[in-house]
PDB file of C-alpha atoms in Angstrom:
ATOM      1  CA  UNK C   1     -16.035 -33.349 -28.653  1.00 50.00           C
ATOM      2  CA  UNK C   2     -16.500 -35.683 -25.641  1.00 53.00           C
ATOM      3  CA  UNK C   3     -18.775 -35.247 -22.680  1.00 53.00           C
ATOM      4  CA  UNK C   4     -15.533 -35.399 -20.371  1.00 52.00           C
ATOM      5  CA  UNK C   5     -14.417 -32.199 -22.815  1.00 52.00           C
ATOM      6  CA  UNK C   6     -17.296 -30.343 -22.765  1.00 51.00           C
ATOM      7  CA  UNK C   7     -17.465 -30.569 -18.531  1.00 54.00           C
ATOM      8  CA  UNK C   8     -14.005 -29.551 -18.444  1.00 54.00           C
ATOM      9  CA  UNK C   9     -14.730 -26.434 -20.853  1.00 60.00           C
ATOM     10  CA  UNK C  10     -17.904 -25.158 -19.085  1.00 64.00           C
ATOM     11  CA  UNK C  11     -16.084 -24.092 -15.682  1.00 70.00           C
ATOM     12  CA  UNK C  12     -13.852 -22.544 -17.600  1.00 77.00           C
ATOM     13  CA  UNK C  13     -16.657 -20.773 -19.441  1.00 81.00           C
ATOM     14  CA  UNK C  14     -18.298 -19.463 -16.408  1.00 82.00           C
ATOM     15  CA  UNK C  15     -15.189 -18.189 -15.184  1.00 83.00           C
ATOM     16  CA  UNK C  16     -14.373 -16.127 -18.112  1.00 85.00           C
ATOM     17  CA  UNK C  17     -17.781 -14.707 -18.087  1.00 88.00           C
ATOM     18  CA  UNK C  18     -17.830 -14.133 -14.174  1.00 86.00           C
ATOM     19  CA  UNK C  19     -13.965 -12.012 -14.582  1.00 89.00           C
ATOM     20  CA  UNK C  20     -15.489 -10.273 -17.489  1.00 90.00           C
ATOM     21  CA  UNK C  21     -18.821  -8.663 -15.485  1.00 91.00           C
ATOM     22  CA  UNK C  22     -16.507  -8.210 -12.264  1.00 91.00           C
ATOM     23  CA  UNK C  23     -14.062  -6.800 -14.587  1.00 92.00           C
ATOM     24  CA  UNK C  24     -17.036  -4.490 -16.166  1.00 92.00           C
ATOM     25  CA  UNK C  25     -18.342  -3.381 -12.672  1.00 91.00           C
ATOM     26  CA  UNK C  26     -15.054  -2.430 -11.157  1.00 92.00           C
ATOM     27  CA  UNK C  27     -13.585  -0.365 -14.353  1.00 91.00           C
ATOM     28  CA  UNK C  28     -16.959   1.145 -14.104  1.00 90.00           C
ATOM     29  CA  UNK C  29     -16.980   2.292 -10.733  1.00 88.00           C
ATOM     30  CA  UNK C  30     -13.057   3.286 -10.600  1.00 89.00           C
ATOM     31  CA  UNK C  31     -14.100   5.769 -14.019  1.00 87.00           C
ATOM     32  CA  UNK C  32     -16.730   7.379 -11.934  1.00 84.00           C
ATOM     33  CA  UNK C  33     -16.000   7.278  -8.429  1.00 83.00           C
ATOM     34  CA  UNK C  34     -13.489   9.964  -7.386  1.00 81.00           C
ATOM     35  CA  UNK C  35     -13.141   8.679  -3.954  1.00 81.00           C
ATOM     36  CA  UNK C  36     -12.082   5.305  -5.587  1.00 85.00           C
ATOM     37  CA  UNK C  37     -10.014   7.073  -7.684  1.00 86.00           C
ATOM     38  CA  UNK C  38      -8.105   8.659  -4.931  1.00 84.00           C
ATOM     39  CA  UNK C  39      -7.707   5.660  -3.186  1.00 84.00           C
ATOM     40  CA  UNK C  40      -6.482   3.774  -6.512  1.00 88.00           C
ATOM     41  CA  UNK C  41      -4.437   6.011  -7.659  1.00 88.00           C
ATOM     42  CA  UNK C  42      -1.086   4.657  -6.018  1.00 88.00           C
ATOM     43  CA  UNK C  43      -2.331   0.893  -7.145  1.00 89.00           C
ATOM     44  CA  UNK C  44      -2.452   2.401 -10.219  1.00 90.00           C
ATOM     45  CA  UNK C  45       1.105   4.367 -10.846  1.00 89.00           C
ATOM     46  CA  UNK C  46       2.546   0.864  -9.613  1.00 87.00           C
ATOM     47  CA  UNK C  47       0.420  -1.140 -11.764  1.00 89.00           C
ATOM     48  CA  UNK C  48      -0.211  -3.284  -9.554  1.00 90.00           C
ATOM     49  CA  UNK C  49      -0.991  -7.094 -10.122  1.00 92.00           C
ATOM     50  CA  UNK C  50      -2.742  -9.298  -7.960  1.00 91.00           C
ATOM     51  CA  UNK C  51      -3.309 -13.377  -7.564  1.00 91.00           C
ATOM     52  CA  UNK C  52      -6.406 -13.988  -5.787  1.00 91.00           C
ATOM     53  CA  UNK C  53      -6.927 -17.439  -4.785  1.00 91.00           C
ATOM     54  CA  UNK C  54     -10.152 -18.169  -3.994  1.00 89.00           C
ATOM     55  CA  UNK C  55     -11.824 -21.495  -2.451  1.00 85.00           C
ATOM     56  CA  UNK C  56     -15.523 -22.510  -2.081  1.00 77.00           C
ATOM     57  CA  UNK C  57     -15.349 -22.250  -5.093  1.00 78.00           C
ATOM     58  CA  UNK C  58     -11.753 -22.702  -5.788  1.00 86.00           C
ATOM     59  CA  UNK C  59     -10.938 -20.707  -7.998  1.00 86.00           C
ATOM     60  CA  UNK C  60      -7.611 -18.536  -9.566  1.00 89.00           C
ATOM     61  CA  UNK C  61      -7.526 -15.303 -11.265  1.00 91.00           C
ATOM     62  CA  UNK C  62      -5.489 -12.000 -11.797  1.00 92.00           C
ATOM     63  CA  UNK C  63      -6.573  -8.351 -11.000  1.00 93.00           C
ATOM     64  CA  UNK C  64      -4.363  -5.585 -12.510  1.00 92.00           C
ATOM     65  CA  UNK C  65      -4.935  -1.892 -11.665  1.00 92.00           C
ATOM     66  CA  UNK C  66      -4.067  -0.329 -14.832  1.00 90.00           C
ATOM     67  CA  UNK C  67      -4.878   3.410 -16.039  1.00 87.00           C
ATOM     68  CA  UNK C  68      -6.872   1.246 -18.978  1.00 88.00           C
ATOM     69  CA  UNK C  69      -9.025   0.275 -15.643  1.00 90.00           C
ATOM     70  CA  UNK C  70      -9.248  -3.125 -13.471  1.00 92.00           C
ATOM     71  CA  UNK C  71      -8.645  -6.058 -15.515  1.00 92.00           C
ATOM     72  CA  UNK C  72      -8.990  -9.091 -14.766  1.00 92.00           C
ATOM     73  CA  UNK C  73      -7.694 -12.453 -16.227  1.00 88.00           C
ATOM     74  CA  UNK C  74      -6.816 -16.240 -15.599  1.00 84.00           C
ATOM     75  CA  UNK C  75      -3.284 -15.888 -16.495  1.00 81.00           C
ATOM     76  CA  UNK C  76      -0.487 -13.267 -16.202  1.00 73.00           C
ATOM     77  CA  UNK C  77       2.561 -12.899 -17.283  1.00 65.00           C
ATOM     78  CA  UNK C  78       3.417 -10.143 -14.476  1.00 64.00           C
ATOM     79  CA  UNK C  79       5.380 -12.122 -11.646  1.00 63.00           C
ATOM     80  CA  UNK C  80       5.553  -8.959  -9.034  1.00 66.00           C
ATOM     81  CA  UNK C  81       2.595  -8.156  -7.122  1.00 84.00           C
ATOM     82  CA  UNK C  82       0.584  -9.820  -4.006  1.00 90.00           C
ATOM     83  CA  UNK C  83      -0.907 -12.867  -3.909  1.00 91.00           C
ATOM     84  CA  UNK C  84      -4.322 -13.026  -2.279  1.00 91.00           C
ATOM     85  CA  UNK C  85      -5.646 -16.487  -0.056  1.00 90.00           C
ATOM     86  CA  UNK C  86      -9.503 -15.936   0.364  1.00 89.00           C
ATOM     87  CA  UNK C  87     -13.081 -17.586   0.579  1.00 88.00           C
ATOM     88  CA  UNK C  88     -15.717 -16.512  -1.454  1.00 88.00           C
ATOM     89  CA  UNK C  89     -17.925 -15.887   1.592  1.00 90.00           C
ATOM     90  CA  UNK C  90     -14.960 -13.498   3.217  1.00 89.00           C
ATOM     91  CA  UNK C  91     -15.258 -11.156  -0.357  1.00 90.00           C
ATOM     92  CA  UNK C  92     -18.598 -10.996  -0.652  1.00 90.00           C
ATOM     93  CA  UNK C  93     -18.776  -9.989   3.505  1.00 90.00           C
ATOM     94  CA  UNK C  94     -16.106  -7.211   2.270  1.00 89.00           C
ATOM     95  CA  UNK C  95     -17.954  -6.085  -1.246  1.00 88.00           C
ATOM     96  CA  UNK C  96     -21.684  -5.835  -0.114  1.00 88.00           C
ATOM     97  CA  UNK C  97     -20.994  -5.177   3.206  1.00 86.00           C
ATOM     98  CA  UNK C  98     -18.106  -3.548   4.276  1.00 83.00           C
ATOM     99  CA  UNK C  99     -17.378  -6.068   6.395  1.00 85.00           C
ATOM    100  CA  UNK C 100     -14.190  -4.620   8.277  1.00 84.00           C
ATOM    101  CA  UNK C 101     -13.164  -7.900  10.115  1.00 86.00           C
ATOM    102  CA  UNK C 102     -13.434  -9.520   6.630  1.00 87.00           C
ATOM    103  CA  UNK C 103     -10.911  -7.225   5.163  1.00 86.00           C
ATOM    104  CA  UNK C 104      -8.301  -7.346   8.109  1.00 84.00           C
ATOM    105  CA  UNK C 105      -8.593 -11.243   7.868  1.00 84.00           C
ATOM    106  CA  UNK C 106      -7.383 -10.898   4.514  1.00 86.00           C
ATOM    107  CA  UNK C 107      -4.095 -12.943   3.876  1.00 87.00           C
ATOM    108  CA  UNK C 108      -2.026 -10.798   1.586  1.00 89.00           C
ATOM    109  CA  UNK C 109       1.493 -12.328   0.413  1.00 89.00           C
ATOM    110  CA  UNK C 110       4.045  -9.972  -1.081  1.00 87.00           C
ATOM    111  CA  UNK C 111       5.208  -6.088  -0.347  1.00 86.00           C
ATOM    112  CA  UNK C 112       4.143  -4.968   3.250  1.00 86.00           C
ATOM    113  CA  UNK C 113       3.126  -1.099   1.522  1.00 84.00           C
ATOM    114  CA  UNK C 114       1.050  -2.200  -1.131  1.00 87.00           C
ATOM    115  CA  UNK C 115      -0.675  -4.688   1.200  1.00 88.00           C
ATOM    116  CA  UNK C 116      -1.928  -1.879   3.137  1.00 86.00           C
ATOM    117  CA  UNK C 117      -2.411   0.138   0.143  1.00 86.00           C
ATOM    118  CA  UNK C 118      -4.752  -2.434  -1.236  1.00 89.00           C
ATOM    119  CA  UNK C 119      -6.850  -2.856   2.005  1.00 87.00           C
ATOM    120  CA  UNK C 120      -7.745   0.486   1.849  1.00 85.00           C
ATOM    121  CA  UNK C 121      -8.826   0.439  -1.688  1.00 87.00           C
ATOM    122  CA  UNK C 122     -10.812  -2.136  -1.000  1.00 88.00           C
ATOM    123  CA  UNK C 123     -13.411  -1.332   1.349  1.00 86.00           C
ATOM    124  CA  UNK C 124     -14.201   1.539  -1.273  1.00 85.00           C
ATOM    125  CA  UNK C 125     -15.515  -0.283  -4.033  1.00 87.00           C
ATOM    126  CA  UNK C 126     -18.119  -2.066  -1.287  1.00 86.00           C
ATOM    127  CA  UNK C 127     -21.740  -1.362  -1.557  1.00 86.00           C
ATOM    128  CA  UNK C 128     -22.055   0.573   1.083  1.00 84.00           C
ATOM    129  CA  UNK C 129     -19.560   3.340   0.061  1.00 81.00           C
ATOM    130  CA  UNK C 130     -20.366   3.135  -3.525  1.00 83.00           C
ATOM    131  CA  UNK C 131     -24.142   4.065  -2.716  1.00 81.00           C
ATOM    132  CA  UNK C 132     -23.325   6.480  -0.195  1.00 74.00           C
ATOM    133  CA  UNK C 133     -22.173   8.733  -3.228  1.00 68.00           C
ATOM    134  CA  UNK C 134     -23.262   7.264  -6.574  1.00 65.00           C
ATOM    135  CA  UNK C 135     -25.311  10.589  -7.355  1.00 67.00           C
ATOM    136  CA  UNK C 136     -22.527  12.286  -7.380  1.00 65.00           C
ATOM    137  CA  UNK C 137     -20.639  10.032 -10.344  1.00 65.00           C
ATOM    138  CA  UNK C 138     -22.486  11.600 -13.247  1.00 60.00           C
ATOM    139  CA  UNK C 139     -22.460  15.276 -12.193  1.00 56.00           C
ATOM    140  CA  UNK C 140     -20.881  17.901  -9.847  1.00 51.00           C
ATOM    141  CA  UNK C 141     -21.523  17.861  -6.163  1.00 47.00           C
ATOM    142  CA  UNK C 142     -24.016  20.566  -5.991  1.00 47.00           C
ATOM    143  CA  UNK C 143     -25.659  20.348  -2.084  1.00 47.00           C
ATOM    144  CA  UNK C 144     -24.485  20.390   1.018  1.00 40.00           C
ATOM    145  CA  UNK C 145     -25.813  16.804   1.452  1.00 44.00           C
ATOM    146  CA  UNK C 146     -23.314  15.576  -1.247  1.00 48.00           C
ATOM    147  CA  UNK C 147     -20.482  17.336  -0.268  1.00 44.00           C
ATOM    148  CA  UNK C 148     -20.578  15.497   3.444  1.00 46.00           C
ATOM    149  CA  UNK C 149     -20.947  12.580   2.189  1.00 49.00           C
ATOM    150  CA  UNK C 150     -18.282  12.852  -0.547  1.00 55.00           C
ATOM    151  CA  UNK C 151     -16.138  14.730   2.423  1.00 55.00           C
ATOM    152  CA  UNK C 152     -16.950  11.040   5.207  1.00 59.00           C
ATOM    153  CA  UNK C 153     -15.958   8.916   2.576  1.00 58.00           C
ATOM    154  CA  UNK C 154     -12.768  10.763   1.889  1.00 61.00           C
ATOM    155  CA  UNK C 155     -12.270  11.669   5.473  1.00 62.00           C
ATOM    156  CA  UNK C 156     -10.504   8.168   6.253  1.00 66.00           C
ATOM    157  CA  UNK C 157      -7.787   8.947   3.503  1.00 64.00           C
ATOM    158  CA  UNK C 158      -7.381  12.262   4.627  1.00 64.00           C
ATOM    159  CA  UNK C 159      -7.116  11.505   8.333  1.00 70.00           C
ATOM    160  CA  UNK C 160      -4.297   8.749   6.997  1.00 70.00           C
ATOM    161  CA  UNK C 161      -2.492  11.387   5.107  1.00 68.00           C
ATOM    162  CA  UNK C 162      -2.208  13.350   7.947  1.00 68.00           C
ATOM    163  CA  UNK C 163      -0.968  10.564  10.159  1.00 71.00           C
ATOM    164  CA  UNK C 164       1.965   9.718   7.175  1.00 72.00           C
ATOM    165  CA  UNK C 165       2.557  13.498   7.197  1.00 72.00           C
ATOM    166  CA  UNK C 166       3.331  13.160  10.907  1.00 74.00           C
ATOM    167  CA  UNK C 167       5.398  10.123  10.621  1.00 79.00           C
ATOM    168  CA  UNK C 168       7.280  11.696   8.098  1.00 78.00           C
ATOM    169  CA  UNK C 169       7.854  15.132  10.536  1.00 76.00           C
ATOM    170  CA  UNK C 170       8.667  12.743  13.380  1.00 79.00           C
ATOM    171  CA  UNK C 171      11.398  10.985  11.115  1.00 83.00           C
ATOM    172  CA  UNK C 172      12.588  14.188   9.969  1.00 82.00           C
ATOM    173  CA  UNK C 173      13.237  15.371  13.812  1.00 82.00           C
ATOM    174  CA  UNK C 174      14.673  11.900  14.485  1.00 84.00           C
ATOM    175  CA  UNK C 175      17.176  12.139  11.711  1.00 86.00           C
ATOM    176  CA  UNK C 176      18.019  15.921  12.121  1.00 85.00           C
ATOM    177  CA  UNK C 177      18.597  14.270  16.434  1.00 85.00           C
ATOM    178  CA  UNK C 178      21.081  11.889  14.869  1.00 87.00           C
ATOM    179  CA  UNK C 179      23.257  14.143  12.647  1.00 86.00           C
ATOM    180  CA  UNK C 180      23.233  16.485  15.649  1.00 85.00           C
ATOM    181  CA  UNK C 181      24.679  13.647  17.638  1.00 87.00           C
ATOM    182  CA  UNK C 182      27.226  12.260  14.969  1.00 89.00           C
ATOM    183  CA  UNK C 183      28.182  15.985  14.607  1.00 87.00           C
ATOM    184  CA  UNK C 184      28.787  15.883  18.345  1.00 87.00           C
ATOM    185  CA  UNK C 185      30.762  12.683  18.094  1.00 87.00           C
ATOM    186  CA  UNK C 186      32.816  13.204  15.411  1.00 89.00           C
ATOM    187  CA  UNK C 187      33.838  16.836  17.351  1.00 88.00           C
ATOM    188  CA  UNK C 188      34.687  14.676  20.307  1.00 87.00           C
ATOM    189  CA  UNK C 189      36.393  12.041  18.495  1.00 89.00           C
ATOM    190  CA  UNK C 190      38.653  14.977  17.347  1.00 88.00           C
ATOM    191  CA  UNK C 191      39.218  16.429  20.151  1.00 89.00           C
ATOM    192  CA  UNK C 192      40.262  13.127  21.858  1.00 88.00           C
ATOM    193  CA  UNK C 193      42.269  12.729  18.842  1.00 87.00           C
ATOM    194  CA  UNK C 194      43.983  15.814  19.356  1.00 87.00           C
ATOM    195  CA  UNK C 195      44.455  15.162  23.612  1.00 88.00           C
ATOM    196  CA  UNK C 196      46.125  11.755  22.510  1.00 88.00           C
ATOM    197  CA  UNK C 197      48.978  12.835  19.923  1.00 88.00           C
ATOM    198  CA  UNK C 198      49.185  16.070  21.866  1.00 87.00           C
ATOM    199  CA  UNK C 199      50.285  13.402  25.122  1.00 88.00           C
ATOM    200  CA  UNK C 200      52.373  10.956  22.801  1.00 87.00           C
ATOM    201  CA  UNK C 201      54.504  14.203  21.724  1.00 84.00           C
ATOM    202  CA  UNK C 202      55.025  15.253  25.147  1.00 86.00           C
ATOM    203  CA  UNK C 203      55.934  12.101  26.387  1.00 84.00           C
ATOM    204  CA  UNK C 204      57.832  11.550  23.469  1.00 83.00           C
ATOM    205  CA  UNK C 205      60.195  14.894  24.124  1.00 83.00           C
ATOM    206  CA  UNK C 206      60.442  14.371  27.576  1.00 80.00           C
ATOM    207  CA  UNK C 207      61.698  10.150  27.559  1.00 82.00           C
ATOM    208  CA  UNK C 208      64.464  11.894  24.447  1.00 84.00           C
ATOM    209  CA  UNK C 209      65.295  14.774  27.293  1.00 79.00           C
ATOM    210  CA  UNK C 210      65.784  12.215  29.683  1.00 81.00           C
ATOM    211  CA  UNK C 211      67.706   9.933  27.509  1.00 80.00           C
ATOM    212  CA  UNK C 212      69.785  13.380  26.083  1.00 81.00           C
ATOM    213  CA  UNK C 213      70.023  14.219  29.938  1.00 74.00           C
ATOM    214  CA  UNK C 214      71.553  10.971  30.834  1.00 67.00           C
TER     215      UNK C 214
END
């Protein structure tokens, strides 16, 4: 094999082995994190695929949130997903530091939902959340300690159920306003209805009494 070979072959190398540990560390987490879990768990009943682009390094790969666990890959066959455009420096800002500004300057390409979905996984399986709770992964929470810090972590997702919930209420109010009103409408289209061939037959008998009259 040539020299030219071999330098082509060793990138590829070190990006197989680089997906495989990130691939190891993330199933690992999602297995034993709950909080993860919880906020995975839609990525995951979608199956989810995502193209992350990275440059400095440049650099192309495939995440899929499966129920197997987080896989990643350097090709896929799944065409439907998001496409991530990123720098290295902006991902590791977001995974060892929770680096919020890093996360919202994420550009995500594909379905507005999961987008959001995905940016709120995200900031779970940083550092700083993962170690705010890791005692917790091997056994139940059994102090008071543990159980508020398992209930801040889970707090945000709660807090944006609740705001959904109340979307979904105002909607419902909204929608119940509008049938009201095309109730209304459709009662006064009827009526007017009624007011109009109720005038035509009037006018109708009276021009045939005039013309009988004459």
């Amino acid at each position: 094999m040539s020299q030219s070979q071999h330098r082509d072959q060793d990138p590829q190398l070190l990006q197989s082995i680089v997906l495989i540990v990130l691939e190891t560390i993330f199933t690992f987490i999602l297995k034993h994190d709950r909080v993860v879990r919880l906020h995975t768990r839609a990525l995951v009943e979608r199956q989810l695929c995502l193209r992350v682009n990275t440059y400095l390094p440049n650099m192309t790969f495939y995440v899929r949130f499966t129920s197997k666990g987080i896989l990643f890959d350097r090709n896929s066959s799944v065409e439907n997903g998001l496409e991530l455009n990123t720098s290295v420096l902006d991902l590791i800002q977001i995974f060892l530091f929770a680096n919020q500004k890093s996360l919202n300057s994420l550009r995500l390409q594909g379905d507005a939902a999961d987008a959001e979905l995905l940016k709120d996984a995200l900031i779970h399986f940083s550092a700083p959340k993962i170690l705010s709770d890791w005692k917790n992964w091997f056994a139940r929470v059994n102090s008071e300690e543990d159980t508020v810090t398992s209930s801040r972590r889970i707090a945000p997702l709660l807090k944006k159920i609740e705001h959904q919930r109340s979307q979904v209420n105002a909607l419902r109010v909204e929608v119940k306003q509008y049938k009201s009103q095309i109730r209304h409408l459709k009662t006064r289209q009827y009526w007017l209805n009624v007011i109009f061939i109720s005038l035509i037959a009037i006018l109708s008998v009276a021009l045939i009494y005039i013309i009988w009259a004459n």
